[in-house]
Amino acid sequence: MTDAAESVASSGRRRKSGAATIYDIAEAAGVNPSTVSRALNQPGRVSAKTEARIRAAADELHFQINPLARALPTGRTNTIALIVADITNPVVFETIRGAERAASIAGYTLVISESQESGAVEANTVERITPAVDGVILGTTRLPDKEIVRLAERKPLITLNREVKGIPHLASDPSHGAQQLVDHLDELGHRSIAFLGGPSRSWMSSRRWEALLHAARSHGIAIFEIGPHSPTLAGGAAAFERAEASGATAVVAYNDLVAIGLIQEATRRGLRVPDDLSVAGFDDIFAAELITPPLTTVRSDLRGLGSDAVRHLLRTIGVGEPVDGTADVTTELVVRGSTGTVRQN
Amino acid sequence: MTDAAESVASSGRRRKSGAATIYDIAEAAGVNPSTVSRALNQPGRVSAKTEARIRAAADELHFQINPLARALPTGRTNTIALIVADITNPVVFETIRGAERAASIAGYTLVISESQESGAVEANTVERITPAVDGVILGTTRLPDKEIVRLAERKPLITLNREVKGIPHLASDPSHGAQQLVDHLDELGHRSIAFLGGPSRSWMSSRRWEALLHAARSHGIAIFEIGPHSPTLAGGAAAFERAEASGATAVVAYNDLVAIGLIQEATRRGLRVPDDLSVAGFDDIFAAELITPPLTTVRSDLRGLGSDAVRHLLRTIGVGEPVDGTADVTTELVVRGSTGTVRQN
DNA sequence: CATCGATTGTCAATCGGTTGCCAACCAGAC
DNA sequence: GTCTGGTTGGCAACCGATTGACAATCGATG
């Protein structure tokens, strides 16, 4: 009887995968659990001697704090969520990487979730995740403004490449890279540029267009927009005829995928890039340097974007220096082989 | 005084971002909190009438269960972790996507973490994450066997492309794809194949080598391994001279990146692919179809790998049908332009 | 009309920490 | 030896759920 009772009691104690708790440490060190908690978290709150004893016991038992149990009373989960539309998008995963690193350095865990390009899935995911995180980054959101505002009332939130009134957001500012690109094309002798726009309501596409427009005007170079196009290889291929017909000697696509699609189609039709047509893109995705010819493109510091987003969020939560407003991430031209001097007729 | 006390009390109540708790619902519905819990989780445990009343109150208050609070007594977090060495690796992120989807469908959240190719970082991350998840997937681990075994004792764990005795693991089985590739090369007239191996202790590289070896022998085709090479473009470029010197008419690289590096170097040296040399890879990364010529490669069902891993893990946790052992994921040849008939001398 | 059995709801303990408040303790000053 | 002020450690409540044990309720039956 006694044995049975004892075994029940002990098995009850160590039910959870045998992980040591502060109670175990307290017992081993001969102090109260609260003292253990203080020794481990509030430097100086307990005497050096007891702290040493407690730490020794903690090591001994391979103590590892249970983040869930801690989160309950404090409300701090040390976790932030990053929601993206499509993980396989090269633009997205560099951002993920930056965010992951920044979070990791700060001792935070990053939860990544993919909304599969669907607003409904995204709403669902965010609902589910929000209560378990300290903040949310909407990487490529499909949510309506209203919804975003509502979420921001519950938890600190920041958007990337999406402007919603009253919500902090971060974006890459294409103006520097666009200016460099136009400078570059000007030097090569181009006097007329066609811009292949992205999806009609793409905020990014219009920002890039405006940056190019501004730069081109400052050079007195003609520029016009063709579009919209879907942001895919097929979109670029489909743009070919209109681009060629336009008579422009240089084509700038709103992203690399479209630029690559255009190059492939042009090559298929017997045009040589860059001899017959110069092509440039935006993003500098991994494949940009692998294709033939390698793509001249405007690179965004996506990793910086991701890490800045995390840092900003952490600051509003109270980790790191106080928040200093959001500063956009810069962009830079990467010259490769797809742009060249204008053919002399 | 009374007012002050009241305001303190109420602010104390709604301290946490105003989220409603089961206590609020209980009060609104005039029942005990435990009844609320049962009404929401144990179908039939409370009368239909009360349940309806409770659900109404829950909706009214926009109740959302606090996953942390639930996890504490149950030990279930509804979260699983996926640890990878490098998020930007194309092979990795398809796996991530598969895992994310499978998890999401099962109502689980996937936590992704990058170990930055470092065993120490990985060990650290795993330590930190383990107590807050129901299971762990080691995607591309650098941990020593001993450590993995130790982790597996604490939480359900599965490895991908890494065999550790006694630990469930999942891999893509290259044999089918390798067989198809050799069939294909045989048809094109190749009688001698060079294999560009990966890093010396790469488990994946040796599995692929063995699969090719087996297939080549069954065809009576000569095959030999050159290497090791680093799994990068540079690694492929560096392999060029030895590959050419070998006299093989076809080169199979252990992954696409190496294959692409080889093609680029060969092209730079004036060789034509596939006319002078056929090249193939493994993985079918995104860039494989973008390069010139597009790469013939053996594709793994990486998305399947990721989702299988999650499903397996969930089953051992007790979600879904009982566990049925691990079955490797299959591979398939994708023929593109980098392989061709042997040049007739 | 009393009793039985099944159904429904409540109590209270628990998960593993955190933290406000208080008491014990200590050393030094008087 | 007493008083003072600052440390140090303990008690107990609490975070928001879950759950075993039990009591109340209800309808049906003898």
CSV table of N, CA, C and O in Angstrom, one decimal, chain A residues 115-152:
chain,number,residue,atom,x,y,z
A,115,SER,N,1.2,32.1,-45.3
A,115,SER,CA,-0.3,32.3,-45.4
A,115,SER,C,-0.8,31.7,-46.8
A,115,SER,O,-1.9,31.8,-47.1
A,116,GLN,N,0.2,31.1,-47.5
A,116,GLN,CA,-0.2,30.5,-48.8
A,116,GLN,C,-1.0,31.5,-49.7
A,116,GLN,O,-1.9,31.1,-50.4
A,117,GLU,N,-0.5,32.7,-49.6
A,117,GLU,CA,-1.1,33.7,-50.5
A,117,GLU,C,-2.6,34.0,-50.3
A,117,GLU,O,-3.3,34.6,-51.1
A,118,SER,N,-3.1,33.5,-49.2
A,118,SER,CA,-4.5,33.6,-48.9
A,118,SER,C,-4.8,34.5,-47.7
A,118,SER,O,-4.3,34.2,-46.6
A,119,GLY,N,-5.6,35.5,-47.9
A,119,GLY,CA,-6.0,36.4,-46.8
A,119,GLY,C,-6.7,35.6,-45.7
A,119,GLY,O,-6.5,35.9,-44.5
A,120,ALA,N,-7.5,34.7,-46.1
A,120,ALA,CA,-8.3,33.9,-45.0
A,120,ALA,C,-7.4,33.1,-44.2
A,120,ALA,O,-7.4,33.1,-43.0
A,121,VAL,N,-6.5,32.4,-44.8
A,121,VAL,CA,-5.5,31.6,-44.1
A,121,VAL,C,-4.7,32.5,-43.2
A,121,VAL,O,-4.4,32.2,-42.0
A,122,GLU,N,-4.3,33.6,-43.7
A,122,GLU,CA,-3.5,34.5,-43.0
A,122,GLU,C,-4.2,35.0,-41.7
A,122,GLU,O,-3.6,35.0,-40.6
A,123,ALA,N,-5.4,35.4,-41.9
A,123,ALA,CA,-6.2,35.9,-40.7
A,123,ALA,C,-6.3,34.8,-39.7
A,123,ALA,O,-6.1,35.0,-38.5
A,124,ASN,N,-6.5,33.6,-40.1
A,124,ASN,CA,-6.6,32.4,-39.2
A,124,ASN,C,-5.3,32.2,-38.5
A,124,ASN,O,-5.3,32.1,-37.2
A,125,THR,N,-4.3,32.2,-39.2
A,125,THR,CA,-2.9,31.9,-38.6
A,125,THR,C,-2.6,33.0,-37.6
A,125,THR,O,-2.2,32.7,-36.5
A,126,VAL,N,-2.8,34.2,-38.0
A,126,VAL,CA,-2.5,35.3,-37.0
A,126,VAL,C,-3.3,35.2,-35.8
A,126,VAL,O,-2.8,35.4,-34.7
A,127,GLU,N,-4.6,34.9,-35.9
A,127,GLU,CA,-5.5,34.7,-34.7
A,127,GLU,C,-4.9,33.7,-33.8
A,127,GLU,O,-4.9,33.8,-32.6
A,128,ARG,N,-4.5,32.6,-34.4
A,128,ARG,CA,-4.0,31.5,-33.6
A,128,ARG,C,-2.7,31.8,-32.9
A,128,ARG,O,-2.4,31.4,-31.8
A,129,ILE,N,-1.8,32.5,-33.6
A,129,ILE,CA,-0.5,32.7,-33.1
A,129,ILE,C,-0.4,33.9,-32.2
A,129,ILE,O,0.3,33.8,-31.2
A,130,THR,N,-1.2,34.9,-32.4
A,130,THR,CA,-1.0,36.1,-31.7
A,130,THR,C,-1.0,35.9,-30.1
A,130,THR,O,-0.1,36.5,-29.5
A,131,PRO,N,-1.9,35.2,-29.5
A,131,PRO,CA,-1.8,35.1,-28.1
A,131,PRO,C,-0.5,34.5,-27.5
A,131,PRO,O,-0.2,34.6,-26.4
A,132,ALA,N,0.2,33.8,-28.4
A,132,ALA,CA,1.4,33.1,-27.9
A,132,ALA,C,2.7,33.8,-28.2
A,132,ALA,O,3.8,33.3,-28.1
A,133,VAL,N,2.6,35.0,-28.7
A,133,VAL,CA,3.8,35.8,-29.1
A,133,VAL,C,3.8,37.2,-28.5
A,133,VAL,O,2.8,37.7,-28.1
A,134,ASP,N,5.0,37.8,-28.5
A,134,ASP,CA,5.1,39.1,-28.0
A,134,ASP,C,4.9,40.2,-29.0
A,134,ASP,O,4.8,41.4,-28.7
A,135,GLY,N,5.0,39.8,-30.3
A,135,GLY,CA,4.9,40.8,-31.4
A,135,GLY,C,4.7,40.1,-32.7
A,135,GLY,O,5.0,38.9,-32.8
A,136,VAL,N,4.3,40.8,-33.7
A,136,VAL,CA,4.0,40.2,-35.0
A,136,VAL,C,4.6,41.0,-36.1
A,136,VAL,O,4.5,42.3,-36.1
A,137,ILE,N,5.2,40.4,-37.1
A,137,ILE,CA,5.7,41.0,-38.3
A,137,ILE,C,4.9,40.5,-39.4
A,137,ILE,O,4.9,39.3,-39.7
A,138,LEU,N,4.2,41.4,-40.1
A,138,LEU,CA,3.5,41.0,-41.3
A,138,LEU,C,4.4,41.2,-42.5
A,138,LEU,O,4.7,42.3,-42.9
A,139,GLY,N,5.0,40.1,-43.1
A,139,GLY,CA,6.0,40.2,-44.1
A,139,GLY,C,5.4,40.6,-45.4
A,139,GLY,O,5.9,41.5,-46.1
A,140,THR,N,4.4,39.9,-45.9
A,140,THR,CA,3.8,40.2,-47.2
A,140,THR,C,2.3,39.9,-47.0
A,140,THR,O,1.8,38.8,-47.3
A,141,THR,N,1.7,40.9,-46.4
A,141,THR,CA,0.3,40.6,-45.9
A,141,THR,C,-0.8,40.8,-47.0
A,141,THR,O,-0.6,41.7,-47.9
A,142,ARG,N,-1.8,40.1,-46.9
A,142,ARG,CA,-3.0,40.2,-47.8
A,142,ARG,C,-4.1,40.8,-47.0
A,142,ARG,O,-5.3,40.9,-47.5
A,143,LEU,N,-3.9,41.1,-45.7
A,143,LEU,CA,-5.0,41.5,-44.9
A,143,LEU,C,-5.5,42.9,-45.2
A,143,LEU,O,-4.6,43.8,-45.6
A,144,PRO,N,-6.7,43.2,-45.1
A,144,PRO,CA,-7.2,44.6,-45.3
A,144,PRO,C,-6.7,45.5,-44.1
A,144,PRO,O,-6.5,45.0,-43.0
A,145,ASP,N,-6.6,46.7,-44.4
A,145,ASP,CA,-6.1,47.7,-43.4
A,145,ASP,C,-6.8,47.6,-42.1
A,145,ASP,O,-6.2,47.6,-41.0
A,146,LYS,N,-8.2,47.5,-42.2
A,146,LYS,CA,-9.0,47.5,-41.0
A,146,LYS,C,-8.5,46.4,-40.0
A,146,LYS,O,-8.3,46.6,-38.8
A,147,GLU,N,-8.3,45.2,-40.6
A,147,GLU,CA,-7.9,44.0,-39.9
A,147,GLU,C,-6.5,44.2,-39.2
A,147,GLU,O,-6.3,43.9,-38.1
A,148,ILE,N,-5.7,44.8,-40.0
A,148,ILE,CA,-4.3,45.1,-39.5
A,148,ILE,C,-4.3,46.0,-38.3
A,148,ILE,O,-3.7,45.8,-37.3
A,149,VAL,N,-5.2,47.0,-38.4
A,149,VAL,CA,-5.3,48.0,-37.3
A,149,VAL,C,-5.8,47.3,-36.0
A,149,VAL,O,-5.4,47.5,-34.9
A,150,ARG,N,-6.8,46.4,-36.3
A,150,ARG,CA,-7.4,45.7,-35.2
A,150,ARG,C,-6.3,44.8,-34.4
A,150,ARG,O,-6.3,44.8,-33.2
A,151,LEU,N,-5.5,44.1,-35.3
A,151,LEU,CA,-4.5,43.3,-34.7
A,151,LEU,C,-3.5,44.1,-33.9
A,151,LEU,O,-3.0,43.7,-32.8
A,152,ALA,N,-3.2,45.3,-34.4
A,152,ALA,CA,-2.1,46.1,-33.8
A,152,ALA,C,-2.6,46.6,-32.4
A,152,ALA,O,-1.8,47.0,-31.6
